[in-house]
Short mmCIF file of C-alpha atoms in Angstrom, two decimals:
data_model
loop_
_atom_site.label_atom_id
_atom_site.label_comp_id
_atom_site.label_asym_id
_atom_site.label_seq_id
_atom_site.Cartn_x
_atom_site.Cartn_y
_atom_site.Cartn_z
CA UNK A 11 4.51 -48.29 -78.12
CA UNK A 12 3.58 -49.66 -81.54
CA UNK A 13 5.07 -48.50 -84.79
CA UNK A 14 2.68 -46.70 -87.10
CA UNK A 15 2.59 -47.78 -90.73
CA UNK A 16 4.45 -45.53 -93.13
CA UNK A 17 1.53 -45.34 -95.53
CA UNK A 18 -2.13 -45.15 -94.60
CA UNK A 19 -4.39 -48.02 -95.48
CA UNK A 20 -6.35 -47.59 -98.70
CA UNK A 21 -9.78 -47.84 -97.07
CA UNK A 22 -9.69 -44.51 -95.18
CA UNK A 23 -8.20 -42.86 -98.28
CA UNK A 24 -11.17 -44.06 -100.37
CA UNK A 25 -13.57 -42.86 -97.70
CA UNK A 26 -11.95 -39.43 -97.62
CA UNK A 27 -12.08 -39.18 -101.41
CA UNK A 28 -15.75 -40.13 -101.38
CA UNK A 29 -16.57 -37.59 -98.67
CA UNK A 30 -14.50 -34.97 -100.45
CA UNK A 31 -16.39 -35.45 -103.71
CA UNK A 32 -19.73 -35.34 -101.92
CA UNK A 33 -18.78 -32.22 -100.04
CA UNK A 34 -17.58 -30.55 -103.22
CA UNK A 35 -20.90 -31.34 -104.96
CA UNK A 36 -22.87 -30.02 -101.99
CA UNK A 37 -20.85 -26.83 -101.87
CA UNK A 38 -21.29 -26.21 -105.59
CA UNK A 39 -25.04 -26.42 -105.10
CA UNK A 40 -24.87 -23.48 -102.70
CA UNK A 41 -25.83 -20.36 -104.71
CA UNK A 42 -23.03 -18.10 -103.52
CA UNK A 43 -20.31 -20.69 -103.95
CA UNK A 44 -21.67 -21.62 -107.37
CA UNK A 45 -21.61 -17.92 -108.34
CA UNK A 46 -18.02 -17.53 -107.21
CA UNK A 47 -17.04 -20.70 -109.06
CA UNK A 48 -18.76 -19.52 -112.24
CA UNK A 49 -17.13 -16.11 -111.94
CA UNK A 50 -13.71 -17.69 -111.52
CA UNK A 51 -14.13 -19.27 -114.97
CA UNK A 52 -14.33 -15.86 -116.64
CA UNK A 53 -11.02 -14.50 -117.83
CA UNK A 54 -9.91 -10.94 -117.17
CA UNK A 55 -10.24 -10.29 -120.91
CA UNK A 56 -13.86 -11.45 -120.91
CA UNK A 57 -14.65 -9.19 -117.98
CA UNK A 58 -12.87 -6.23 -119.56
CA UNK A 59 -14.74 -6.79 -122.83
CA UNK A 60 -18.04 -6.66 -120.95
CA UNK A 61 -16.96 -3.46 -119.18
CA UNK A 62 -17.24 -4.79 -115.66
CA UNK A 63 -15.09 -5.93 -112.77
CA UNK A 64 -15.15 -9.22 -110.87
CA UNK A 65 -16.73 -7.50 -107.89
CA UNK A 66 -19.52 -5.91 -109.93
CA UNK A 67 -20.21 -9.17 -111.74
CA UNK A 68 -20.34 -11.08 -108.45
CA UNK A 69 -22.74 -8.48 -107.02
CA UNK A 70 -24.90 -8.84 -110.15
CA UNK A 71 -24.96 -12.64 -109.94
CA UNK A 72 -25.74 -12.68 -106.22
CA UNK A 73 -28.39 -9.99 -106.64
CA UNK A 74 -30.10 -12.02 -109.36
CA UNK A 75 -30.03 -15.11 -107.16
CA UNK A 76 -31.51 -13.18 -104.24
CA UNK A 77 -34.47 -12.25 -106.44
CA UNK A 78 -35.28 -15.91 -107.18
#
């Protein structure tokens, strides 16, 4: 039985980082995920000032995207 190295080699780490960044970009292009990400940027105070809830705002965003 061979001993495994204590730290992984840098090459697979770079590959995983590259794939992770690509996957993140692809996911953010998906309309629903982009809507959720945009909604997560709004603070509770901003939502309260607009008189809505996160759920209503998400429904509004997704409804608008469905119409496109």
